[in-house]
Amino acid sequence: MDFVYFILMVGVLIFVHELGHFMWAKLFKVRVLRFSLGFGPRIAGITRGETEYVLAAVPLGGYVRLLGENPFDQVGDHERSHAFYSQSLIKRILIVIAGPAMNLLLPIVLYAVVFLGDSELTPAVVGRVLPHYPAYGKLQAGDRIVSVNGDPIRTFYGLARRVEENAGVALEFEVQRGEDRLRQRITPMRSREVRPLDRIEHVGRIGVVPYQPAAVVGVASASSPAASAGLETFDVVIAAAGHTVRRWLDLESALHGNRGSLVPLSYLRPTKVAGAFGGLADFEFFEPSVAALAPDSGPAKGTARAGLELAELYVSHVIEDSPEYRMGLRAGDRLLLLDDEPLLSWASFEQRIKERGDLPHVVTWKRDSQLHRGELTLRRQSGVSKHGQVYDRHVLHIENWLPSRLDGTVPNPAPLSYALRESMRATAEAVELTVYSVVRLFQGRLTVKSIGGPLAIYEVAGTAAREGALNFLMLMAFVSVNLALLNLMPIPMLDGGQLVFLAVEAVTRRALSSRTREYASIAGLLVLLVVTSLAFLNDIERLWPRLISSAFE
């Protein structure tokens, strides 16, 4: 079946590309001699009117043969008006560029089909407010954003787009908080986002996310009521006082009015199993249990009086023999300070420590009510990713575990405009990613090993199809963008090379000589053969590494 998916993808992309050339040639009354899907020996064909439609044996390309396209074509006087070279310069440019243009239009259609499936979206409800961001102290978990600057907001998608587009601009938020309707003025900060291939994008951020943390607890002290009840850090509370608990906010609500009475809790405890299945794997399972919790009385929050806090800053895993391990950090430790400044979230800890990764940092943490301090310098790691990208980064060898919960969805208020807008965005993203890939390749920040060929497309086409039709369409859209930009490269034998010839003609007011075009085409063919051979070798090395290694021994 993988071969069928491969042929379907490549066939559609080639057909759309050549259809662009064909349609514009017909529009300008240029005679089309042959429309071929594939190269090499003819498998089947039919002639209709002046055009021969051919299916060829090698499905890795195609072409539209126009009258007078080749300088050596013999064109009679009665056919001269229908020859390609007799057309005006702008008409020839449009015919040449129509193929890549169709491959750029196709992804917009394909992505739109994919995004039309988003009939339900996340509501514009605040799940968490991140510390050190503009919304901190102004918005709260559970707030519903009603409008921004008077414009109604129904989904978190709409909220995110509005914030991203207004970095540094004060926005008026109308907020529904319980029974109250509030107004908050918040100015999105300009955030520097690092995208794949080290692309930099600056967008507005206020520091809110739509999901809320699950009720994963941290036990603050061994002498707390929570510890006395048998609770441990990273236990996941699923019910309290007869109420279902999905989020930390639910647990806080369940314990809010308690003033020392006994509260039954149901929880899940992650339990590690090392070397399971004869040493094949390590995994965790969740063991259910119950506890009777009696929070202290007092004015503080119920969770605080019970000795519970969100497991936001607790270390869940430390890699042995890492700088963090040698410093003394262990699973279950609670981070307190970084360079003597309080830590409010794991995300802010990672951001702050990686910003100056080459410098030593002083970390303060707590274990069983005992304070510990240590000096930490992150380890630098260099190499090449599986996608061929060269990287040089600082690595943190400790982890936190805090799953999130997302509340229900709301109907997409404008599915058609949403699909079109997102398809345009996704196509632009694919174009940018492809261009940056070429740039990074020439910069040496992406190795030639990242170049894939037909075998790579064959492999990913089958994988995407097995994952579902939408994944297959998204892959087809991305490959179509790559095909369009590849054809626009200034290499003779490609559409981009033909556009270079036409550009030279526009400047010099005369067409290039037949001999010059012939030599350029030979040079372009050699370049394509080298790149294609390299892509094939990369595919073979990735799929059958032993074959390549033995061939060069």
Coordinates of C-alpha atoms in Angstrom, one line a residue:
M1 CA 0.0 0.0 0.0
D2 CA 2.9 2.4 0.6
F3 CA 3.6 2.3 -3.1
V4 CA 0.0 3.3 -3.8
Y5 CA 0.2 6.2 -1.4
F6 CA 3.5 7.3 -2.9
I7 CA 2.2 7.2 -6.5
L8 CA -1.0 9.1 -5.4
M9 CA 1.0 11.9 -3.7
V10 CA 3.6 12.3 -6.4
G11 CA 1.0 11.9 -9.2
V12 CA -1.2 14.6 -7.8
L13 CA 1.6 17.1 -7.2
I14 CA 3.1 16.5 -10.7
F15 CA -0.3 16.8 -12.3
V16 CA -1.2 20.1 -10.5
H17 CA 2.2 21.5 -11.5
E18 CA 2.0 20.6 -15.2
L19 CA -1.6 21.7 -15.2
G20 CA -0.5 25.2 -14.4
H21 CA 1.8 25.3 -17.4
F22 CA -0.9 23.7 -19.6
M23 CA -3.7 26.0 -18.6
W24 CA -1.8 29.3 -19.1
A25 CA -0.3 28.0 -22.4
K26 CA -3.9 27.2 -23.6
L27 CA -5.1 30.6 -22.3
F28 CA -2.5 32.4 -24.5
K29 CA -3.2 30.0 -27.5
V30 CA 0.2 28.4 -27.3
R31 CA 0.2 24.9 -28.9
V32 CA 0.8 22.2 -26.4
L33 CA 2.4 19.2 -28.1
R34 CA 2.5 16.8 -25.1
F35 CA 1.3 16.6 -21.5
S36 CA 3.3 13.9 -19.8
L37 CA 3.0 12.5 -16.3
G38 CA 6.3 10.8 -15.7
F39 CA 9.5 10.3 -17.7
G40 CA 10.9 7.5 -19.8
P41 CA 9.0 4.9 -21.9
R42 CA 5.4 5.6 -22.6
I43 CA 3.0 3.3 -20.8
A44 CA -0.3 4.7 -22.2
G45 CA -1.4 7.7 -24.0
I46 CA -4.1 9.4 -26.0
T47 CA -4.2 12.3 -28.5
R48 CA -6.9 14.8 -28.3
G49 CA -6.8 17.8 -30.7
E50 CA -3.3 19.0 -31.0
T51 CA -2.1 17.5 -27.7
E52 CA -0.8 14.1 -26.8
Y53 CA -1.5 13.0 -23.2
V54 CA 1.0 10.5 -22.0
L55 CA 1.5 8.3 -18.9
A56 CA 5.2 7.4 -18.7
A57 CA 7.1 4.7 -16.7
V58 CA 9.1 6.8 -14.2
P59 CA 6.7 8.6 -11.9
L60 CA 9.2 11.1 -10.6
G61 CA 8.4 14.1 -12.7
G62 CA 6.5 15.2 -15.7
Y63 CA 6.5 17.9 -18.4
V64 CA 4.5 19.9 -20.8
R65 CA 6.0 20.2 -24.3
L66 CA 5.2 23.5 -26.0
L67 CA 5.6 24.3 -29.6
G68 CA 8.7 26.5 -30.0
E69 CA 9.9 25.9 -26.4
N70 CA 13.1 24.3 -27.7
P71 CA 15.3 26.7 -29.7
F72 CA 15.9 23.9 -32.2
D73 CA 12.2 23.4 -33.0
Q74 CA 11.2 23.8 -36.6
V75 CA 8.2 26.0 -36.7
G76 CA 6.3 26.8 -39.8
D77 CA 5.2 30.3 -40.7
H78 CA 1.5 29.3 -40.2
E79 CA 2.2 28.1 -36.7
R80 CA 4.5 30.9 -35.6
S81 CA 1.8 32.8 -33.7
H82 CA 1.1 29.6 -31.6
A83 CA 4.8 29.0 -30.7
F84 CA 6.1 29.7 -27.2
Y85 CA 9.0 31.9 -28.3
S86 CA 6.6 34.1 -30.3
Q87 CA 4.7 35.2 -27.2
S88 CA 5.4 38.4 -25.4
L89 CA 7.9 38.3 -22.5
I90 CA 5.2 38.7 -19.9
K91 CA 3.1 35.8 -21.4
R92 CA 6.1 33.5 -21.4
I93 CA 6.9 34.4 -17.8
L94 CA 3.4 33.7 -16.7
I95 CA 3.4 30.3 -18.5
V96 CA 6.7 29.3 -16.8
I97 CA 5.7 30.5 -13.3
A98 CA 2.2 29.0 -13.5
G99 CA 3.5 25.5 -12.5
P100 CA 5.2 26.5 -9.2
A101 CA 2.3 28.9 -8.5
M102 CA -0.2 26.0 -8.7
N103 CA 2.0 24.0 -6.3
L104 CA 1.7 26.9 -3.9
L105 CA -2.0 27.2 -4.3
L106 CA -2.6 23.5 -3.7
P107 CA -1.4 23.6 -0.1
I108 CA -3.9 26.4 0.7
V109 CA -6.7 24.1 -0.5
L110 CA -5.3 21.0 1.3
Y111 CA -4.7 22.8 4.6
A112 CA -8.1 24.4 4.4
V113 CA -9.7 20.9 4.1
V114 CA -7.7 19.9 7.2
F115 CA -8.7 22.9 9.3
L116 CA -12.3 22.6 8.3
G117 CA -12.3 19.6 10.6
D118 CA -11.7 22.0 13.6
S119 CA -15.4 22.3 14.3
E120 CA -14.7 22.6 18.0
L121 CA -12.2 25.0 19.6
T122 CA -10.8 25.7 23.0
P123 CA -12.9 28.4 24.9
A124 CA -11.3 31.7 25.8
V125 CA -10.9 30.7 29.5
V126 CA -7.7 31.2 31.4
G127 CA -6.2 28.0 32.6
R128 CA -3.0 29.3 34.2
V129 CA -1.3 32.7 34.4
L130 CA 2.5 32.4 34.1
P131 CA 4.7 34.4 36.5
H132 CA 6.7 37.4 35.2
Y133 CA 4.2 38.0 32.4
P134 CA 1.9 41.1 31.9
A135 CA -1.2 39.2 32.9
Y136 CA 0.2 38.0 36.2
G137 CA -1.8 39.6 39.0
K138 CA -4.5 40.8 36.7
L139 CA -6.0 37.6 35.4
Q140 CA -6.8 34.5 37.3
A141 CA -7.4 30.8 36.5
G142 CA -11.0 30.4 35.5
D143 CA -11.4 33.9 34.0
R144 CA -13.3 34.0 30.8
I145 CA -12.2 36.6 28.3
V146 CA -15.4 38.2 26.9
S147 CA -13.8 40.9 24.6
V148 CA -10.6 42.7 23.8
N149 CA -10.9 46.4 22.9
G150 CA -14.6 45.9 22.6
D151 CA -14.3 43.0 20.0
P152 CA -16.0 39.8 21.1
I153 CA -13.7 36.9 21.9
R154 CA -15.2 33.4 21.9
T155 CA -12.1 31.1 21.5
F156 CA -8.6 30.9 22.9
Y157 CA -7.4 30.8 19.3
G158 CA -9.0 34.3 18.7
L159 CA -7.5 35.6 22.0
A160 CA -4.0 34.3 21.1
R161 CA -4.1 35.8 17.6
R162 CA -5.2 39.2 19.0
V163 CA -2.5 39.2 21.6
E164 CA 0.3 38.1 19.2
E165 CA -0.5 40.9 16.8
N166 CA -0.4 43.6 19.4
A167 CA 3.0 43.4 21.1
G168 CA 3.6 46.6 23.1
V169 CA 0.1 47.9 22.6
A170 CA -2.2 48.3 25.6
L171 CA -5.4 46.2 25.3
E172 CA -8.6 46.5 27.2
F173 CA -9.8 43.1 28.4
E174 CA -13.4 42.5 29.5
V175 CA -13.3 39.5 31.9
Q176 CA -16.0 37.4 33.4
R177 CA -14.9 36.2 36.8
G178 CA -17.6 34.2 38.6
E179 CA -20.6 36.5 38.9
D180 CA -18.5 39.7 38.3
R181 CA -17.7 41.4 35.1
L182 CA -14.2 43.2 35.2
R183 CA -12.1 45.3 33.0
Q184 CA -8.3 44.9 32.9
R185 CA -5.8 46.9 30.9
I186 CA -2.9 44.7 29.8
T187 CA 0.0 45.4 27.4
P188 CA 1.4 42.3 25.7
M189 CA 5.1 42.0 26.0
R190 CA 7.3 41.5 22.9
S191 CA 8.5 37.9 23.1
R192 CA 11.3 36.4 21.1
E193 CA 10.2 32.9 20.0
V194 CA 12.7 30.5 18.5
R195 CA 11.2 28.3 15.8
P196 CA 12.6 25.2 14.1
L197 CA 15.8 25.8 12.2
D198 CA 16.6 28.7 14.6
R199 CA 14.1 31.0 13.1
I200 CA 13.3 34.0 15.2
E201 CA 9.8 35.5 15.5
H202 CA 8.7 38.3 17.7
V203 CA 5.1 38.1 18.9
G204 CA 3.0 39.5 21.7
R205 CA 2.5 37.5 24.9
I206 CA 0.6 38.1 28.1
G207 CA 1.4 34.8 29.8
V208 CA -1.9 32.9 29.9
V209 CA -2.5 29.3 28.7
P210 CA -5.8 27.5 28.3
Y211 CA -5.0 24.4 30.3
Q212 CA -4.9 23.9 34.0
P213 CA -2.5 21.7 36.0
A214 CA -3.9 18.4 37.3
A215 CA -4.1 17.9 41.0
V216 CA -0.5 16.6 41.3
V217 CA 0.5 17.3 44.9
G218 CA 3.7 18.3 46.5
V219 CA 4.0 17.4 50.2
A220 CA 5.6 20.4 51.8
S221 CA 6.8 18.8 55.1
A222 CA 7.2 15.4 56.6
S223 CA 5.2 16.7 59.7
S224 CA 2.3 18.1 57.7
P225 CA -1.3 16.6 57.8
A226 CA -0.8 15.4 54.2
A227 CA 2.3 13.4 55.2
S228 CA 0.5 12.0 58.2
A229 CA -2.3 10.9 55.9
G230 CA 0.2 8.9 53.8
L231 CA 0.3 11.3 50.8
E232 CA 3.5 11.6 48.8
T233 CA 4.8 14.1 46.3
F234 CA 3.5 13.4 42.8
D235 CA 0.4 11.7 44.0
V236 CA -2.5 12.6 41.7
V237 CA -5.7 13.4 43.6
I238 CA -8.8 12.3 41.7
A239 CA -11.6 12.8 44.3
A240 CA -12.0 14.8 47.5
A241 CA -14.9 15.0 49.9
G242 CA -17.1 13.1 47.5
H243 CA -16.3 15.4 44.5
T244 CA -14.4 14.5 41.4
V245 CA -11.1 16.3 41.1
R246 CA -9.6 16.9 37.6
R247 CA -7.6 20.0 38.3
W248 CA -5.6 21.6 41.1
L249 CA -8.3 24.3 41.2
D250 CA -10.9 21.5 42.0
L251 CA -8.8 20.3 44.9
E252 CA -8.4 23.9 46.2
S253 CA -12.2 24.3 46.0
A254 CA -12.9 21.0 47.8
L255 CA -10.6 22.0 50.7
H256 CA -11.5 25.7 50.8
G257 CA -14.2 25.6 53.5
N258 CA -12.7 22.9 55.6
R259 CA -11.6 23.9 59.1
G260 CA -10.1 20.8 60.5
S261 CA -12.7 18.1 59.7
L262 CA -11.7 14.8 58.1
V263 CA -11.7 14.7 54.3
P264 CA -11.6 11.4 52.3
L265 CA -9.3 11.5 49.3
S266 CA -8.8 9.2 46.4
Y267 CA -5.5 9.4 44.6
L268 CA -3.3 7.6 42.1
R269 CA 0.4 7.0 42.9
P270 CA 2.9 6.6 40.1
T271 CA 4.9 3.5 40.8
K272 CA 8.0 2.7 38.8
V273 CA 8.8 -0.8 37.5
A274 CA 12.4 -1.1 36.3
G275 CA 13.5 -3.8 33.9
A276 CA 10.0 -5.1 33.1
F277 CA 9.5 -7.8 30.5
G278 CA 12.8 -9.3 31.0
G279 CA 14.7 -6.0 31.1
L280 CA 13.2 -4.7 27.9
A281 CA 11.6 -1.6 29.4
D282 CA 11.1 0.7 32.4
F283 CA 7.6 2.0 32.9
E284 CA 5.3 3.5 35.5
F285 CA 1.8 2.4 36.5
F286 CA -0.7 4.3 38.7
E287 CA -1.7 2.5 41.8
P288 CA -5.1 3.7 43.3
S289 CA -5.4 4.4 47.0
V290 CA -7.4 6.4 49.5
A291 CA -6.4 8.6 52.4
A292 CA -8.1 10.4 55.3
L293 CA -6.8 14.0 55.4
A294 CA -7.4 16.4 58.3
P295 CA -6.2 19.9 57.4
D296 CA -5.3 22.2 60.2
S297 CA -7.7 25.0 61.2
G298 CA -6.8 28.6 60.4
P299 CA -7.3 31.4 57.9
A300 CA -5.0 30.1 55.1
K301 CA -6.1 28.1 52.1
G302 CA -7.2 24.6 52.7
T303 CA -4.4 23.1 50.6
A304 CA -1.8 25.1 52.6
R305 CA -3.3 24.0 55.9
A306 CA -3.2 20.4 54.7
G307 CA 0.5 20.8 53.8
L308 CA -0.1 20.4 50.1
E309 CA 1.1 22.5 47.2
L310 CA 1.1 22.1 43.5
A311 CA 4.0 19.9 42.4
E312 CA 5.2 22.8 40.1
L313 CA 8.7 23.1 41.4
Y314 CA 9.4 19.5 42.5
V315 CA 12.1 17.5 40.7
S316 CA 10.7 14.2 39.3
H317 CA 13.8 12.8 37.7
V318 CA 17.6 13.5 37.7
I319 CA 20.0 11.9 35.3
E320 CA 22.8 10.1 37.1
D321 CA 26.3 11.5 36.7
S322 CA 25.0 14.8 35.5
P323 CA 26.1 18.1 37.0
E324 CA 22.8 18.4 38.7
Y325 CA 23.1 14.9 40.2
R326 CA 26.7 15.6 41.4
M327 CA 25.5 18.9 42.9
G328 CA 23.2 16.8 45.1
L329 CA 19.7 17.2 43.5
R330 CA 17.5 14.2 43.8
A331 CA 13.9 13.2 42.7
G332 CA 11.4 14.7 45.2
D333 CA 13.5 17.8 45.9
R334 CA 11.6 21.1 45.9
L335 CA 13.4 24.1 44.1
L336 CA 13.2 27.3 46.0
L337 CA 15.7 29.9 44.7
L338 CA 17.9 30.5 41.6
D339 CA 20.7 32.9 42.3
D340 CA 18.9 33.9 45.5
E341 CA 15.8 35.0 43.6
P342 CA 12.5 33.1 44.3
L343 CA 11.2 30.6 41.7
L344 CA 7.6 30.8 40.8
S345 CA 7.3 28.2 38.1
W346 CA 9.4 25.4 36.4
A347 CA 9.1 27.2 33.1
S348 CA 10.7 30.4 34.5
F349 CA 13.4 28.3 36.2
E350 CA 14.3 26.7 32.8
Q351 CA 14.2 30.0 31.0
R352 CA 16.4 31.9 33.6
I353 CA 19.0 29.2 33.9
K354 CA 19.4 28.6 30.2
E355 CA 19.7 32.3 29.4
R356 CA 23.2 32.4 30.9
G357 CA 24.0 28.7 30.6
D358 CA 27.8 29.3 30.5
L359 CA 27.8 31.0 33.9
P360 CA 27.5 29.2 37.2
H361 CA 24.2 29.5 39.1
V362 CA 23.4 29.0 42.7
V363 CA 20.4 26.8 43.3
T364 CA 18.6 26.5 46.6
W365 CA 16.3 23.5 47.2
K366 CA 14.5 21.8 50.1
R367 CA 14.4 18.1 51.1
D368 CA 12.5 16.9 54.1
S369 CA 12.5 20.5 55.6
Q370 CA 16.3 20.7 55.1
L371 CA 17.7 23.5 52.9
H372 CA 20.5 22.7 50.5
R373 CA 22.5 25.0 48.2
G374 CA 24.8 24.1 45.3
E375 CA 26.5 25.8 42.3
L376 CA 25.5 24.6 38.9
T377 CA 26.9 25.2 35.4
L378 CA 24.9 23.6 32.7
R379 CA 26.6 21.1 30.4
R380 CA 27.0 22.2 26.8
Q381 CA 25.9 19.7 24.2
S382 CA 26.8 19.8 20.5
G383 CA 25.9 17.5 17.6
V384 CA 23.6 16.9 14.7
S385 CA 19.9 16.2 15.1
K386 CA 18.1 13.3 13.3
H387 CA 16.9 16.0 10.8
G388 CA 20.4 17.0 10.0
Q389 CA 20.4 20.3 12.0
V390 CA 23.6 21.3 13.7
Y391 CA 23.0 22.3 17.3
D392 CA 25.0 23.7 20.2
R393 CA 22.9 24.1 23.3
H394 CA 22.9 23.9 27.1
V395 CA 21.1 20.9 28.5
L396 CA 19.2 20.6 31.8
H397 CA 19.3 17.1 33.3
I398 CA 16.4 17.4 35.7
E399 CA 12.7 17.1 34.9
N400 CA 9.4 18.1 36.4
W401 CA 6.2 16.1 36.0
L402 CA 2.9 18.1 35.9
P403 CA 0.2 16.9 33.5
S404 CA -2.4 19.4 32.4
R405 CA -6.2 19.3 31.9
L406 CA -8.2 21.1 29.3
D407 CA -11.8 22.0 29.8
G408 CA -14.5 21.4 27.2
T409 CA -14.7 22.9 23.8
V410 CA -17.0 25.5 22.1
P411 CA -18.3 25.5 18.5
N412 CA -16.0 27.2 16.0
P413 CA -17.9 30.5 15.4
A414 CA -16.5 31.0 11.9
P415 CA -15.2 27.6 10.4
L416 CA -14.7 28.8 6.8
S417 CA -12.8 32.0 7.6
Y418 CA -10.9 30.1 10.3
A419 CA -9.9 27.4 7.8
L420 CA -8.8 29.8 5.2
R421 CA -6.8 32.0 7.6
E422 CA -5.1 29.0 9.1
S423 CA -4.4 27.4 5.7
M424 CA -2.7 30.7 4.6
R425 CA -0.7 30.7 7.8
A426 CA 0.3 27.0 7.5
T427 CA 1.4 27.5 3.8
A428 CA 3.4 30.6 4.7
E429 CA 5.0 28.6 7.5
A430 CA 5.9 25.8 5.1
V431 CA 7.4 28.3 2.6
E432 CA 9.5 29.9 5.4
L433 CA 10.7 26.6 6.7
T434 CA 11.7 25.4 3.3
V435 CA 13.6 28.7 2.5
Y436 CA 15.4 28.5 5.9
S437 CA 16.3 24.9 5.2
V438 CA 18.2 26.0 2.1
V439 CA 19.8 28.9 3.8
R440 CA 20.9 26.8 6.8
L441 CA 22.3 24.2 4.3
F442 CA 24.5 26.8 2.7
Q443 CA 25.5 28.2 6.1
G444 CA 26.6 24.7 7.2
R445 CA 24.1 24.7 10.1
L446 CA 22.1 22.0 8.3
T447 CA 24.1 19.0 7.0
V448 CA 23.7 17.5 3.5
K449 CA 22.5 14.4 5.3
S450 CA 19.2 16.2 5.8
I451 CA 18.5 16.1 2.0
G452 CA 15.9 13.5 1.3
G453 CA 14.9 12.0 -2.0
P454 CA 12.1 9.8 -3.5
L455 CA 12.7 7.0 -1.0
A456 CA 12.2 9.4 1.9
I457 CA 9.0 10.6 0.4
Y458 CA 7.9 7.0 -0.2
E459 CA 8.6 6.2 3.5
V460 CA 6.8 9.3 5.0
A461 CA 3.9 9.0 2.6
G462 CA 3.0 5.5 3.8
T463 CA 3.5 6.5 7.4
A464 CA 1.3 9.6 7.1
A465 CA -1.4 7.7 5.2
R466 CA -1.6 5.0 8.0
E467 CA -2.0 7.8 10.6
G468 CA -5.0 9.2 8.8
A469 CA -6.2 11.1 5.7
L470 CA -5.7 14.5 7.3
N471 CA -2.0 13.7 8.1
F472 CA -1.6 12.5 4.5
L473 CA -3.1 15.8 3.2
M474 CA -0.8 17.9 5.4
L475 CA 2.2 16.0 4.2
M476 CA 1.1 16.4 0.6
A477 CA 0.7 20.2 1.2
F478 CA 4.2 20.4 2.7
V479 CA 5.8 18.4 -0.2
S480 CA 3.9 20.6 -2.7
V481 CA 5.5 23.7 -1.2
N482 CA 8.9 22.1 -1.4
L483 CA 8.3 21.2 -5.1
A484 CA 7.2 24.7 -5.9
L485 CA 10.3 26.3 -4.3
L486 CA 12.7 23.7 -5.7
N487 CA 11.4 24.4 -9.2
L488 CA 12.0 28.2 -8.7
M489 CA 15.7 27.7 -7.9
P490 CA 17.8 29.4 -10.6
I491 CA 19.0 26.1 -12.2
P492 CA 18.6 25.5 -15.9
M493 CA 16.2 22.5 -16.6
L494 CA 14.0 23.9 -13.8
D495 CA 11.3 26.6 -14.1
G496 CA 13.6 29.0 -12.1
G497 CA 16.3 28.6 -14.7
Q498 CA 13.9 29.5 -17.4
L499 CA 12.8 32.6 -15.5
V500 CA 16.5 33.6 -15.3
F501 CA 16.8 33.3 -19.1
L502 CA 13.7 35.4 -19.5
A503 CA 15.0 38.0 -17.0
V504 CA 18.3 38.3 -19.0
E505 CA 16.2 38.7 -22.1
A506 CA 14.2 41.5 -20.4
V507 CA 17.4 43.3 -19.4
T508 CA 19.4 42.8 -22.7
R509 CA 16.3 43.1 -25.0
R510 CA 17.3 40.0 -26.8
A511 CA 17.1 36.3 -26.1
L512 CA 20.1 34.2 -25.1
S513 CA 21.7 32.3 -27.9
S514 CA 20.9 28.7 -28.5
R515 CA 24.4 27.6 -27.7
T516 CA 24.4 29.5 -24.4
R517 CA 21.1 28.0 -23.4
E518 CA 22.4 24.5 -24.4
Y519 CA 25.5 24.8 -22.2
A520 CA 23.5 26.2 -19.3
S521 CA 21.1 23.3 -19.6
I522 CA 23.9 20.8 -19.5
A523 CA 25.3 22.5 -16.4
G524 CA 21.9 22.5 -14.8
L525 CA 21.4 18.8 -15.6
L526 CA 24.7 18.0 -13.9
V527 CA 23.7 19.9 -10.8
L528 CA 20.4 18.1 -10.6
L529 CA 22.1 14.7 -11.1
V530 CA 24.5 15.4 -8.3
V531 CA 21.8 16.6 -5.9
T532 CA 19.5 13.6 -6.9
S533 CA 22.4 11.1 -6.3
L534 CA 23.2 12.7 -3.0
A535 CA 19.5 12.4 -2.0
F536 CA 19.4 8.8 -3.0
L537 CA 22.5 8.0 -1.0
N538 CA 21.1 9.7 2.1
D539 CA 17.9 7.7 1.7
I540 CA 19.7 4.4 1.4
E541 CA 22.0 5.3 4.3
R542 CA 19.1 6.1 6.5
L543 CA 17.0 3.0 5.5
W544 CA 19.9 0.5 5.1
P545 CA 22.9 2.0 7.0
R546 CA 24.9 -1.3 6.9
L547 CA 24.7 -1.4 3.1
I548 CA 26.4 2.1 2.8
S549 CA 29.0 1.4 5.4
S550 CA 30.0 -1.9 3.8
A551 CA 30.2 -0.3 0.4
F552 CA 32.8 2.2 1.6
E553 CA 34.9 -0.2 3.7

